Structure formats: structure tokens, C-alpha cells
Coordinates of N, CA and C in Angstrom, one line a residue:
X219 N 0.9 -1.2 0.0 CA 0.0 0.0 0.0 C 0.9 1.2 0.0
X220 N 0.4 1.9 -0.7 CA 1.6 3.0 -1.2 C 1.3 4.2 0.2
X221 N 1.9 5.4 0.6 CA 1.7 6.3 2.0 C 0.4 6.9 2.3
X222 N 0.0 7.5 0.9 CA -1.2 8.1 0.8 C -2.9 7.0 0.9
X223 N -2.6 5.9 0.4 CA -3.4 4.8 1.2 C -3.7 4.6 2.3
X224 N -2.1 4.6 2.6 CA -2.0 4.1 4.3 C -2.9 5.1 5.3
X225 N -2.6 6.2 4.8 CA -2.3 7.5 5.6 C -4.1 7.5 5.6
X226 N -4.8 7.1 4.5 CA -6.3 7.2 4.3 C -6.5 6.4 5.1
X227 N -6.6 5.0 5.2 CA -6.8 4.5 6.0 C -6.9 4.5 7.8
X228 N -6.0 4.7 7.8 CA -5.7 5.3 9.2 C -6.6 6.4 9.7
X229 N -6.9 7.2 9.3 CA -7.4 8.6 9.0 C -9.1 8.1 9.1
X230 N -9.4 7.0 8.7 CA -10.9 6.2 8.2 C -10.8 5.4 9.2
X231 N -10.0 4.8 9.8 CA -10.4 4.4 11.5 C -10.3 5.1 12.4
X232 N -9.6 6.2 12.7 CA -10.1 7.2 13.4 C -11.2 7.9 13.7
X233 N -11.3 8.0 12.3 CA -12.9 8.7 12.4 C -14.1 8.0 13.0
X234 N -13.5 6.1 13.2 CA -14.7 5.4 13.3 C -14.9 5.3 14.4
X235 N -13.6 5.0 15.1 CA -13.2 5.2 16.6 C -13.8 6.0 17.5
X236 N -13.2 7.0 16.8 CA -14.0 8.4 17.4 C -15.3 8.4 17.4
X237 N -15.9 8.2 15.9 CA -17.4 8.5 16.5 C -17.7 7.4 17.2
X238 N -17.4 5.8 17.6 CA -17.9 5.5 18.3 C -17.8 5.3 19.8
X239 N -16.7 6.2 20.0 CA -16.4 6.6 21.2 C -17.6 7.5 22.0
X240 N -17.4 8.7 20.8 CA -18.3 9.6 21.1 C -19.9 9.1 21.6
X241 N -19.9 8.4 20.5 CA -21.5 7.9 20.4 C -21.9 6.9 21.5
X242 N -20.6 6.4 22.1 CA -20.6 5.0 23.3 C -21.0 5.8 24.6
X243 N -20.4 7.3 24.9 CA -20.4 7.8 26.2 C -21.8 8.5 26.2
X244 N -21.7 9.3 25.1 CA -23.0 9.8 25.1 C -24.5 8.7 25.6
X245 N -24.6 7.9 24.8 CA -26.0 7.4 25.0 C -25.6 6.5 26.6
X246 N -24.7 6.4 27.0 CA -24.4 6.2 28.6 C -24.9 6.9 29.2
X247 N -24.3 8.3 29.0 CA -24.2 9.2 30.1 C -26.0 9.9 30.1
X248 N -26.7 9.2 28.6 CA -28.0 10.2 28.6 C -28.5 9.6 28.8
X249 N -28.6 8.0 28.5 CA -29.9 6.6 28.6 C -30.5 6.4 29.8
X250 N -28.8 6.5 30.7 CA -29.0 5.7 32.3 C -29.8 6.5 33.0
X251 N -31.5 6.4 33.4 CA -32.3 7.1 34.2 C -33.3 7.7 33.2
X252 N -33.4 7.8 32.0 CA -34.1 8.6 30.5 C -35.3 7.5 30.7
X253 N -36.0 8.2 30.2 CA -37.8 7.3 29.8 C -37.7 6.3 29.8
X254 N -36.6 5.6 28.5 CA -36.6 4.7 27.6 C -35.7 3.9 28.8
X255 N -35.1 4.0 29.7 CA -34.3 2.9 30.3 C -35.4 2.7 31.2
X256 N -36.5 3.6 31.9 CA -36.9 3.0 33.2 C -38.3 1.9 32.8
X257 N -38.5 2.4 30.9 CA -39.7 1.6 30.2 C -39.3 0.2 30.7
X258 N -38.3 0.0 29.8 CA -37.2 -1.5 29.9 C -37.3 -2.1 31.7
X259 N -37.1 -1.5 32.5 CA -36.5 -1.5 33.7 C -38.2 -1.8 34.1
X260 N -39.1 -1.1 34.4 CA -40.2 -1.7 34.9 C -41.0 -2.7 34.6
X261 N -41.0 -2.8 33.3 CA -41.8 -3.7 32.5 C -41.1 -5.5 32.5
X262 N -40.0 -4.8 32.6 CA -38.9 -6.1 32.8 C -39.3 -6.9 34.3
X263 N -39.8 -6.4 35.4 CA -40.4 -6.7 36.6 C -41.2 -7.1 36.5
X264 N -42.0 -7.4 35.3 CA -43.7 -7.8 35.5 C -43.5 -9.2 34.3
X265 N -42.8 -8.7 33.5 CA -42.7 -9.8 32.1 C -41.5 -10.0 31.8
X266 N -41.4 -11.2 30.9 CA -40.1 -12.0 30.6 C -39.1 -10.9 29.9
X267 N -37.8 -11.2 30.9 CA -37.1 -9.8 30.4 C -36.1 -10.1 29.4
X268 N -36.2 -11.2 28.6 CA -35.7 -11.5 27.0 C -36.7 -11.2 26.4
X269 N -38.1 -10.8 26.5 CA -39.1 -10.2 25.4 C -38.6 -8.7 25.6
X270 N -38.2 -8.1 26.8 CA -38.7 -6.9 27.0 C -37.3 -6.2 26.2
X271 N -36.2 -7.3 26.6 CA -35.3 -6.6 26.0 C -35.1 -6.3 25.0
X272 N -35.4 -7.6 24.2 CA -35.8 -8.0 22.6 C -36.3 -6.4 22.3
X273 N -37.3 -6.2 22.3 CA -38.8 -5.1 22.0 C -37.7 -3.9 22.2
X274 N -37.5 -3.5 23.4 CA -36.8 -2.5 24.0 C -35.5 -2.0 23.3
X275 N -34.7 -3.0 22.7 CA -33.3 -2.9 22.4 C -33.2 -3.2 20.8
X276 N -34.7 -3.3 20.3 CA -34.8 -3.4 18.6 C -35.2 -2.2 18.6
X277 N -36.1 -1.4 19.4 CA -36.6 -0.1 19.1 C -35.4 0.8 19.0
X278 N -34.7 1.0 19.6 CA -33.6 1.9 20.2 C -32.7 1.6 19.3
X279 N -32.3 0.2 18.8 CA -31.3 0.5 17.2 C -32.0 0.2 16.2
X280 N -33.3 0.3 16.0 CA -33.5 0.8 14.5 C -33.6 2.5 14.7
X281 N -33.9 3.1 16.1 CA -34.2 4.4 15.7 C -32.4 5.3 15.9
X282 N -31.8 3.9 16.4 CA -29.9 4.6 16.2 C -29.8 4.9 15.0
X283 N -29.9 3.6 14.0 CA -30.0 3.7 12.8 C -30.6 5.0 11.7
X284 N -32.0 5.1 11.9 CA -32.2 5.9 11.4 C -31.7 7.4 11.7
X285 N -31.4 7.7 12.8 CA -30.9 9.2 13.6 C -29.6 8.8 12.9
X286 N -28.4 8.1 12.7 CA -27.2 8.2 11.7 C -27.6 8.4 10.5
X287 N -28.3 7.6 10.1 CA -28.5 7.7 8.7 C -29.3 9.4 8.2
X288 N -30.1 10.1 9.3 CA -30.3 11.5 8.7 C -29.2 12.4 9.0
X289 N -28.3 12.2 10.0 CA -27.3 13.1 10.5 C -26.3 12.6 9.2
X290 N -26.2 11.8 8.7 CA -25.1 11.5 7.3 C -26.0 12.3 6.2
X291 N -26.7 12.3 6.0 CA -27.3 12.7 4.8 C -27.3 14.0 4.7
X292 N -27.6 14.6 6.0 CA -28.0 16.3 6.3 C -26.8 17.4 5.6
X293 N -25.4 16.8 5.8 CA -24.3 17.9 4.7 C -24.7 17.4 3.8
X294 N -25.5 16.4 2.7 CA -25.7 16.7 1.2 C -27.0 17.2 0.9
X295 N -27.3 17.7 2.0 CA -29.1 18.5 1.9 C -28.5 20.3 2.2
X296 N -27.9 20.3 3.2 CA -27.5 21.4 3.4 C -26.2 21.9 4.1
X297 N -25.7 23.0 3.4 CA -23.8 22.9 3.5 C -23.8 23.3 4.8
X298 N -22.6 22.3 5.1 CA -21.6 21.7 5.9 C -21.3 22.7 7.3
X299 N -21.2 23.6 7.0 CA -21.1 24.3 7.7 C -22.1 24.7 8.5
X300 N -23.5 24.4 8.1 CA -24.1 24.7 9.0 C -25.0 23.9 9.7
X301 N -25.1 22.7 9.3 CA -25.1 21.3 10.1 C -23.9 21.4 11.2
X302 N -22.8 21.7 10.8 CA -22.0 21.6 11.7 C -21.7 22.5 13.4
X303 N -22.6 23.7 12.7 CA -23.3 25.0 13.7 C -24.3 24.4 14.4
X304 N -25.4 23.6 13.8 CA -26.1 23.5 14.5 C -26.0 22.3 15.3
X305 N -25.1 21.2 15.0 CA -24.5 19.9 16.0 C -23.9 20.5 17.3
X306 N -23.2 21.4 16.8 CA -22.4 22.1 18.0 C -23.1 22.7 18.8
X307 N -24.4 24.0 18.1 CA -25.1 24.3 18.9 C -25.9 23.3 20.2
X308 N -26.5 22.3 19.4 CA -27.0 21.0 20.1 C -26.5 20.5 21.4
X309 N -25.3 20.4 21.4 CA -24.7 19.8 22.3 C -24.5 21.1 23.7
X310 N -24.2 22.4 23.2 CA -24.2 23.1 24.5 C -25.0 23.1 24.8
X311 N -26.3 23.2 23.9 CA -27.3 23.6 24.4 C -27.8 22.4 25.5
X312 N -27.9 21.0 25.1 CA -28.3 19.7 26.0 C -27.3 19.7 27.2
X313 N -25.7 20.2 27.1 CA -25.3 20.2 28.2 C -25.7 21.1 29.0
X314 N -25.8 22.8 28.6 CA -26.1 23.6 29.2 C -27.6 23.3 30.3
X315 N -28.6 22.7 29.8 CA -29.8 22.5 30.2 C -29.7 21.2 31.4
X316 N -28.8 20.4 31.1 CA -28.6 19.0 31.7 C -28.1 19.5 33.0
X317 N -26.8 20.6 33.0 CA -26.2 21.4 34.0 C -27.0 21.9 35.1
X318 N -28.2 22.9 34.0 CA -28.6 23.6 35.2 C -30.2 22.9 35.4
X319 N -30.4 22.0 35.0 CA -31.7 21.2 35.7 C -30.9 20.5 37.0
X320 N -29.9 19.9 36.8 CA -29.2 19.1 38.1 C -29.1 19.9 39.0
X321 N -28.5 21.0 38.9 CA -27.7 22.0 39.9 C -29.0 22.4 40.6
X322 N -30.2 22.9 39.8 CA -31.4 23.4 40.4 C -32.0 22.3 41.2
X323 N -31.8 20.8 41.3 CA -32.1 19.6 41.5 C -32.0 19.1 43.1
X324 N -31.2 20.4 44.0 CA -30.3 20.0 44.8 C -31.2 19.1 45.9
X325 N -31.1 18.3 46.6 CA -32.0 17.6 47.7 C -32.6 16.9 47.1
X326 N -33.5 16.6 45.4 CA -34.6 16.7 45.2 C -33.2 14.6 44.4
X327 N -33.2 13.8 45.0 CA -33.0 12.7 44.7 C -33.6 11.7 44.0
X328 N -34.6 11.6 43.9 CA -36.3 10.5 43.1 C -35.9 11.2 42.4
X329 N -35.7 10.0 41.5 CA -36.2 9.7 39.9 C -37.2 10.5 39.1
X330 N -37.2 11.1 38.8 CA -38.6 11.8 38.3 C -39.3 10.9 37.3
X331 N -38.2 10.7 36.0 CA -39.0 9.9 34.8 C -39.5 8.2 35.6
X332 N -38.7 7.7 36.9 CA -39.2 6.0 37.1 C -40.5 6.9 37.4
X333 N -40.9 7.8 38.3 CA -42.5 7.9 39.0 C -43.6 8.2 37.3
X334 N -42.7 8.9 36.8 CA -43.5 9.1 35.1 C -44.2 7.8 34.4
X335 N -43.1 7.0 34.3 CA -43.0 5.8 33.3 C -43.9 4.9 34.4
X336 N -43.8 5.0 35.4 CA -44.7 3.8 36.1 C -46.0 4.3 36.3
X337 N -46.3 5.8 36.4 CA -48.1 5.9 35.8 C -48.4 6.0 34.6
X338 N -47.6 5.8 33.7 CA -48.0 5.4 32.3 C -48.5 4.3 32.3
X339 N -47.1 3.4 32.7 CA -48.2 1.9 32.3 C -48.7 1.4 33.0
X340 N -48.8 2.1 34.7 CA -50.2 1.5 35.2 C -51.7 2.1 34.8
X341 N -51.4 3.3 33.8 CA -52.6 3.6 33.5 C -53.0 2.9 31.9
X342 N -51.6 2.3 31.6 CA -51.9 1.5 29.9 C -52.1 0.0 29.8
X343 N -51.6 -0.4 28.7 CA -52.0 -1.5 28.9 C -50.9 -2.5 29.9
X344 N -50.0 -2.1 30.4 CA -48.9 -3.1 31.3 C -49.7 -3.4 32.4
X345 N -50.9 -2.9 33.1 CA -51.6 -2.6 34.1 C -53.0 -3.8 33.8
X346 N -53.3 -3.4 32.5 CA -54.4 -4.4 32.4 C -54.0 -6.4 31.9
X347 N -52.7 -5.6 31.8 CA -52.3 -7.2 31.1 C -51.6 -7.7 32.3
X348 N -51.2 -7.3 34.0 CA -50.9 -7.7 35.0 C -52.6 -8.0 35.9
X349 N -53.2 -7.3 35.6 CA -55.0 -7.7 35.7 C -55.5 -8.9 35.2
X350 N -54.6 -9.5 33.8 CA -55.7 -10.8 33.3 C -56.2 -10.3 32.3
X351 N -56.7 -8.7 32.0 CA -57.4 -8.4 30.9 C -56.6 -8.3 29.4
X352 N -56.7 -9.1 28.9 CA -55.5 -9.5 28.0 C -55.9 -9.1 26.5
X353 N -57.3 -8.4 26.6 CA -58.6 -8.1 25.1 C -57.6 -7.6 24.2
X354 N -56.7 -6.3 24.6 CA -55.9 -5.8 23.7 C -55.0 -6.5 23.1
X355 N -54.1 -6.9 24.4 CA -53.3 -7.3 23.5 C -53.2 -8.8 22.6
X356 N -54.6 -9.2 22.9 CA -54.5 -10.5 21.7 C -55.5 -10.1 20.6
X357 N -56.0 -8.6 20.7 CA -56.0 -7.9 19.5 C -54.9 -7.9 18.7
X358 N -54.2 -7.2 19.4 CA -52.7 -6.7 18.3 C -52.2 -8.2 18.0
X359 N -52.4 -8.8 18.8 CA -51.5 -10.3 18.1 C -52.0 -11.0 17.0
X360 N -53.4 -10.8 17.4 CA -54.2 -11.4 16.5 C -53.7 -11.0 14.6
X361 N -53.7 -9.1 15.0 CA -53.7 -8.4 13.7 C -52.2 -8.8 13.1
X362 N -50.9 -9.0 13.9 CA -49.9 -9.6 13.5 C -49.8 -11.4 13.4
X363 N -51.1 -11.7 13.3 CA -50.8 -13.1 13.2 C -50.2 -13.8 13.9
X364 N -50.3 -13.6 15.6 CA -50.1 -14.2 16.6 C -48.6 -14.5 16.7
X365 N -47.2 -13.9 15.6 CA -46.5 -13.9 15.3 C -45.4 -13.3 16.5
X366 N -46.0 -12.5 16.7 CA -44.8 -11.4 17.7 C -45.5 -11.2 19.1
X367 N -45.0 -11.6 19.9 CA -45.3 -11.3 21.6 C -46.3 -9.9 21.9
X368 N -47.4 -10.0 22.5 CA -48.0 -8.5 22.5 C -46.9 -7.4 23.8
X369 N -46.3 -8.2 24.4 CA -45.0 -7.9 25.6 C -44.5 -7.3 24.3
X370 N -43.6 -7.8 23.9 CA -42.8 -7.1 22.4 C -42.8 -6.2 22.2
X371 N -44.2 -6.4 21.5 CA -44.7 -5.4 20.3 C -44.8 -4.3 21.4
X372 N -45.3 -4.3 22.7 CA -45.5 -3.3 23.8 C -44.1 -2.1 23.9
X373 N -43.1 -3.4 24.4 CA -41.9 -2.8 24.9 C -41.1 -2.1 23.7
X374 N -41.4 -2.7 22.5 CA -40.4 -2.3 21.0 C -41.6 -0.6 21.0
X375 N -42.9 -0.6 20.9 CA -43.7 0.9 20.3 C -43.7 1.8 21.4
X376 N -43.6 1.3 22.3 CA -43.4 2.2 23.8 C -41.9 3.2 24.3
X377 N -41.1 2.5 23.8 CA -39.7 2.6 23.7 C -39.3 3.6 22.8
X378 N -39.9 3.3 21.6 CA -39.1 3.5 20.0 C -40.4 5.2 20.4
X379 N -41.5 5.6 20.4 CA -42.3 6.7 20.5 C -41.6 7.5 21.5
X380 N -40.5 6.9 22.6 CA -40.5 7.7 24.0 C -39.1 8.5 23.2
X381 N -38.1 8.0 22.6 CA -36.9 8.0 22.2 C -37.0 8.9 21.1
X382 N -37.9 9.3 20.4 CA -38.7 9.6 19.6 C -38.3 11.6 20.0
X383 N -37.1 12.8 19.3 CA -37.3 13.6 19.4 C -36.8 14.1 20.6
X384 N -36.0 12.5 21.5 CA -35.2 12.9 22.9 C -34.0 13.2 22.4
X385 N -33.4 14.0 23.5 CA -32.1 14.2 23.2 C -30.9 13.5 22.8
X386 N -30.9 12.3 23.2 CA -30.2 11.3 22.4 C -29.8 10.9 21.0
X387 N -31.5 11.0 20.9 CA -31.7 10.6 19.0 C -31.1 11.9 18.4
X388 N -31.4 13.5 19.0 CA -30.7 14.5 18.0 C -29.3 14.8 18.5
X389 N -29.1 14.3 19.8 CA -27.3 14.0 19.6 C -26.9 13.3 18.6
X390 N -27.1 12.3 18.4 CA -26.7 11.2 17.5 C -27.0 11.6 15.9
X391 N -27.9 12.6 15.6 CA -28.2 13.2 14.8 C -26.8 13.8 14.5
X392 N -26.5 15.2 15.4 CA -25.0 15.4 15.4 C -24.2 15.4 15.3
X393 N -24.2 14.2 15.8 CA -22.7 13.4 15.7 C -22.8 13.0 14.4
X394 N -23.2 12.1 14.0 CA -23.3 11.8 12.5 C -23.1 12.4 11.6
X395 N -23.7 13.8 11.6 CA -23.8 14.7 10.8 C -21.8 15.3 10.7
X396 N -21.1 14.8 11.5 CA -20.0 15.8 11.7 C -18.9 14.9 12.0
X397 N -19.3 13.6 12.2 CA -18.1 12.5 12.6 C -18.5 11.0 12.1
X398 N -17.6 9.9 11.7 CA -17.9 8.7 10.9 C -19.4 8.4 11.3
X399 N -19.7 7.9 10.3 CA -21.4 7.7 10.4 C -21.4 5.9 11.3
X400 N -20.8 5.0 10.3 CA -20.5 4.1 11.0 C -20.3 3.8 12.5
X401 N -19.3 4.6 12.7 CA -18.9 4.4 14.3 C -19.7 4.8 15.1
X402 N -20.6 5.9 14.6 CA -21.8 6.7 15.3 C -22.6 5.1 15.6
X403 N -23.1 4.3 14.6 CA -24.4 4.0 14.9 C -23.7 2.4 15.2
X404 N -22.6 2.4 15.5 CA -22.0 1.0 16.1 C -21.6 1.0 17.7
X405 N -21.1 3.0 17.9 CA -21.0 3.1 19.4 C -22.7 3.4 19.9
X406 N -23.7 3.9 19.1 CA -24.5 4.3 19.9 C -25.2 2.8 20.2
X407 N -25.4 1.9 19.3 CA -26.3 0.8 18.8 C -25.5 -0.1 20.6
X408 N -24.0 -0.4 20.8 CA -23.5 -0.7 21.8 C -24.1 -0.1 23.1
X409 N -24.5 0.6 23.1 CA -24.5 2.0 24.3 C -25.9 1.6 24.8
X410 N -27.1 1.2 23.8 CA -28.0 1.2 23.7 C -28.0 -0.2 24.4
X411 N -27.6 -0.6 24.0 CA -27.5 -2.7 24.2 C -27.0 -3.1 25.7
X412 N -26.1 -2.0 26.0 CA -25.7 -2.0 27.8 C -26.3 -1.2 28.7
X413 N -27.0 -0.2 28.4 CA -28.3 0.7 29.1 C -29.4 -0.7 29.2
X414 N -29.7 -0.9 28.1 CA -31.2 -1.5 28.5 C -31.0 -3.0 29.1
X415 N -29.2 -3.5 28.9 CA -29.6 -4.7 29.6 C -29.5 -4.6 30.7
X416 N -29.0 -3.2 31.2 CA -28.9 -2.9 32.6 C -30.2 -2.9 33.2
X417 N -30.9 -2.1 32.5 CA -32.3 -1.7 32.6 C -33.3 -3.2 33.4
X418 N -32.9 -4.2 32.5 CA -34.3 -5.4 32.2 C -33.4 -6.0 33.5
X419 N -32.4 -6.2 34.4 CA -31.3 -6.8 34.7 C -31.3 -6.3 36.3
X420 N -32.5 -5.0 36.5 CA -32.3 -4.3 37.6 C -32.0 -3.2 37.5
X421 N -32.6 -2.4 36.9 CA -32.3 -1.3 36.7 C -33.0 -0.2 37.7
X422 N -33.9 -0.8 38.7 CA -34.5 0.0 39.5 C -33.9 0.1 40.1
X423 N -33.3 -0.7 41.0 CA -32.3 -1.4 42.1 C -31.0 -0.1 41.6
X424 N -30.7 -0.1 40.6 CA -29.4 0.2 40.3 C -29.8 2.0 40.7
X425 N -30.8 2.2 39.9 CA -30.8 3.7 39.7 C -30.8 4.1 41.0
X426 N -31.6 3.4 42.2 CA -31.8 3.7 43.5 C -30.5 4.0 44.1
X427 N -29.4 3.7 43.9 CA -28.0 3.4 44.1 C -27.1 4.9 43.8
X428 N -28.1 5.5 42.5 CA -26.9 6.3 41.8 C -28.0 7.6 42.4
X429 N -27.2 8.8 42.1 CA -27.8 10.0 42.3 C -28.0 10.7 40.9
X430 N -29.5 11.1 40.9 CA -29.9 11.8 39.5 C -29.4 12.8 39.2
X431 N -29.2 13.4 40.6 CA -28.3 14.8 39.6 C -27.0 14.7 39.6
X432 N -26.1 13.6 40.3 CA -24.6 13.4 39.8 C -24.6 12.8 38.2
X433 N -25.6 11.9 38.1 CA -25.7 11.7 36.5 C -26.4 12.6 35.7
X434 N -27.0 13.6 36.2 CA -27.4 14.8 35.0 C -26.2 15.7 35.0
X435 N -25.4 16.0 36.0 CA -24.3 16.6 36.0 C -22.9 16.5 34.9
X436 N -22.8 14.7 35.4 CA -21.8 13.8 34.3 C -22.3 14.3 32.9
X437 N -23.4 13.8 32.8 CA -24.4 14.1 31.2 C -23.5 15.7 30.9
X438 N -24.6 16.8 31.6 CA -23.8 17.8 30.7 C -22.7 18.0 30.9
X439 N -21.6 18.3 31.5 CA -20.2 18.3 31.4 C -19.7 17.0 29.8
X440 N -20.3 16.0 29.6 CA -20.0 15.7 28.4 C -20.6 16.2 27.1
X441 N -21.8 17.1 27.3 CA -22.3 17.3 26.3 C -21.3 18.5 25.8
X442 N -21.3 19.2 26.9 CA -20.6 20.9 26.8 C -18.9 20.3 26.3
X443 N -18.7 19.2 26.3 CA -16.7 18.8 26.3 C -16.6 18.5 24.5
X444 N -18.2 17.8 24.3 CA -19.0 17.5 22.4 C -18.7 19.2 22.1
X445 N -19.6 20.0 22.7 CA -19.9 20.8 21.5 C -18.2 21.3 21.9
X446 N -17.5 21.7 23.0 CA -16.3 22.3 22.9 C -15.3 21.7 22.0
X447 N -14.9 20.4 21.7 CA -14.7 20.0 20.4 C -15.2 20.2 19.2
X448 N -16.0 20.5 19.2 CA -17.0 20.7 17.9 C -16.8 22.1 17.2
X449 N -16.7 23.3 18.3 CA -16.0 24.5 17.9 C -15.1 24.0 17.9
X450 N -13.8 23.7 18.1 CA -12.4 24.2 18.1 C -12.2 23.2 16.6
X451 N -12.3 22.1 16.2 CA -11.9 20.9 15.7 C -13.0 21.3 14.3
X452 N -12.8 21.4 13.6 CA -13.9 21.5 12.3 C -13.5 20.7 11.5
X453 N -14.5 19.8 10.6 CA -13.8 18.8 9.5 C -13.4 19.4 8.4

């Protein structure tokens, strides 16, 4: 391989590295305690937690997937430069907010989104299907041809709608848009896969353990370290 090969190559796993570095801490530092991990994490207490994970952990990398694949596409829709403005804006902005919701946070330790997510589905169907009332969901099974778990289908549309427009998905938006696409949706797709099996594995137990605002804290101090890379380093 002649230098300028070489030199590409090298240059082409870095990039991959990197983004999936980037993309590995990030959905850590944002998943652990987010909607979408305490979905996994409760539901996993009531039902088989190889369905929930299944459902839970297919939602979250096809919507990895699609969030790289628009953050790649977005510099051939519109120049480069300002995708690149607006990735960077992104990230102060999610750390800046992650900062000062923690800091304002002080004493206040409960989980906000586990008390969220658990009147959800004791007001949906996770509630009627621990009751016995089972109508719905052998509706939906019915209409998929008894094919897919209505637990599944639960934990995969409940997951993939919550994740849906969170800050995660337009991080990873970001990142894509401005660093290897691949590595993006190989670090985030990993990231995703150790959050939720944390989640289905004890994840109530765990969160009880950790303090919400030392992990909203961690969160933005990485988001603000993204975008300060982001200014200084231009592709």
C-alpha cells in the first residue's frame, strides 16, 4: 500500500473510533435514568425480560439507525457548515440545560422519569395485562398473526415513540452529521445494548443506588466537552 493509502486508512479508523467513542459515552451518560431505560426496567419486573429486551433494544437501534442515517445525509441536503453550527449548537445547548436542571435539582434525589413511566403503564396496557385483561393485546397479536409477543410489540412501540425527538436521538443526529457515520451507529447501537440490559437486569435497584443529579451533571459536562470539540476541531 503506497503512504497516501495508508495514511487514508488510518485517518478512516479514526474517524470510526472516534465517532464511536463519542456515540458510546454519550448514550451512557444520557440513557441511564431517561424514559426509555426505566420503560425496559419496569416492564422487565412484570414480564419476561428476554421479550422486553428483545422489543426495547430493537426499538432503540433501529431508531440509532435511522438518527445516523439522517445526520449523514443532512451535509448533502445542506452545506456543511451549518449542520456543523447546528451539531455544536446542540450539544451546548443539551449540556447547558442538563447542568442547570441538576444543579437546580439540589435535595430533590427521586427519579422523576421511574414515577413518570410507572403511571404510564399502570394507566396503559402493562396494568391491564398484570390484571388478566388480556382483550388488547390478543387484538394486536391477532392483527400480526399471533407472530410477535404483544409484551414485544409493547416494549419495541413504547420505547421507540419515548426515544422519539429525545435528546439522544438528536445527539446522535449530530454526531453523525460531523463524525464517521458508522462508528456513530456502532458506538450508539452498543451503548444502547448496555443501558437496557442494565435496565431489564435491575435497573430500579441500580438507579436507587446512583444519584440523579450526579448523572445529570456527568451528562452535561459531556455534552458541553462535544460541543467544545465541535467548535475548536472543524472537519
Amino acid at each position: 500500500m503506497d503512504p497516501a493509502g495508508a495514511v487514508g486508512v488510518a485517518a478512516s479508523e479514526g474517524g470510526f473510533l472516534e465517532g464511536a467513542f463519542k456515540s458510546l459515552m454519550m448514550i451512557i451518560m444520557s440513557e441511564i435514568g431517561d424514559k426509555t431505560f426505566f420503560i425496559a426496567a419496569v416492564m422487565a419486573m412484570k414480564h419476561s425480560r428476554v421479550t422486553v429486551l428483545s422489543g426495547a433494544f430493537g426499538a432503540l437501534a433501529v431508531m440509532t439507525v435511522l438518527s445516523a442515517a439522517l445526520g449523514y445525509l443532512a451535509p448533502n441536503l445542506i452545506p456543511k457548515k451549518y449542520t456543523h453550527l447546528a451539531a455544536t449548537t446542540l450539544f451546548f445547548f443539551f449540556g447547558g440545560r442538563l447542568l442547570w436542571e441538576s444543579l437546580r435539582s439540589a435535595g430533590e434525589e427521586s427519579w422523576s422519569e421511574l414515577a413518570e413511566v410507572e403511571a404510564e403503564l399502570s394507566g396503559l396496557g402493562d396494568s391491564d395485562y398484570k390484571q388478566g385483561n388480556k382483550k388488547k393485546f390478543n387484538s394486536w397479536q391477532r392483527k400480526l398473526g399471533g407472530l410477535i409477543s404483544p409484551v414485544l410489540f409493547e416494549a419495541f412501540t413504547l420505547t421507540f415513540m419515548a426515544e422519539w425527538g429525545d435528546r439522544s436521538q438528536l445527539a446522535t443526529i449530530g454526531l453523525a452529521a460531523q463524525t464517521n457515520v458508522a462508528g456513530v451507529t456502532a458506538g450508539g447501537i452498543i451503548g444502547h445494548g448496555l443501558c437496557t440490559g442494565l435496565a431489564v437486569c435491575g435497573g430500579r435497584h441500580f438507579a436507587t443506588s446512583l444519584s440523579e443529579r450526579a448523572v445529570g451533571i456527568c451528562g452535561g459536562i459531556l455534552f458541553l466537552l462535544f460541543g467544545l470539540h465541535s467548535l475548536l476541531v472543524e472537519d
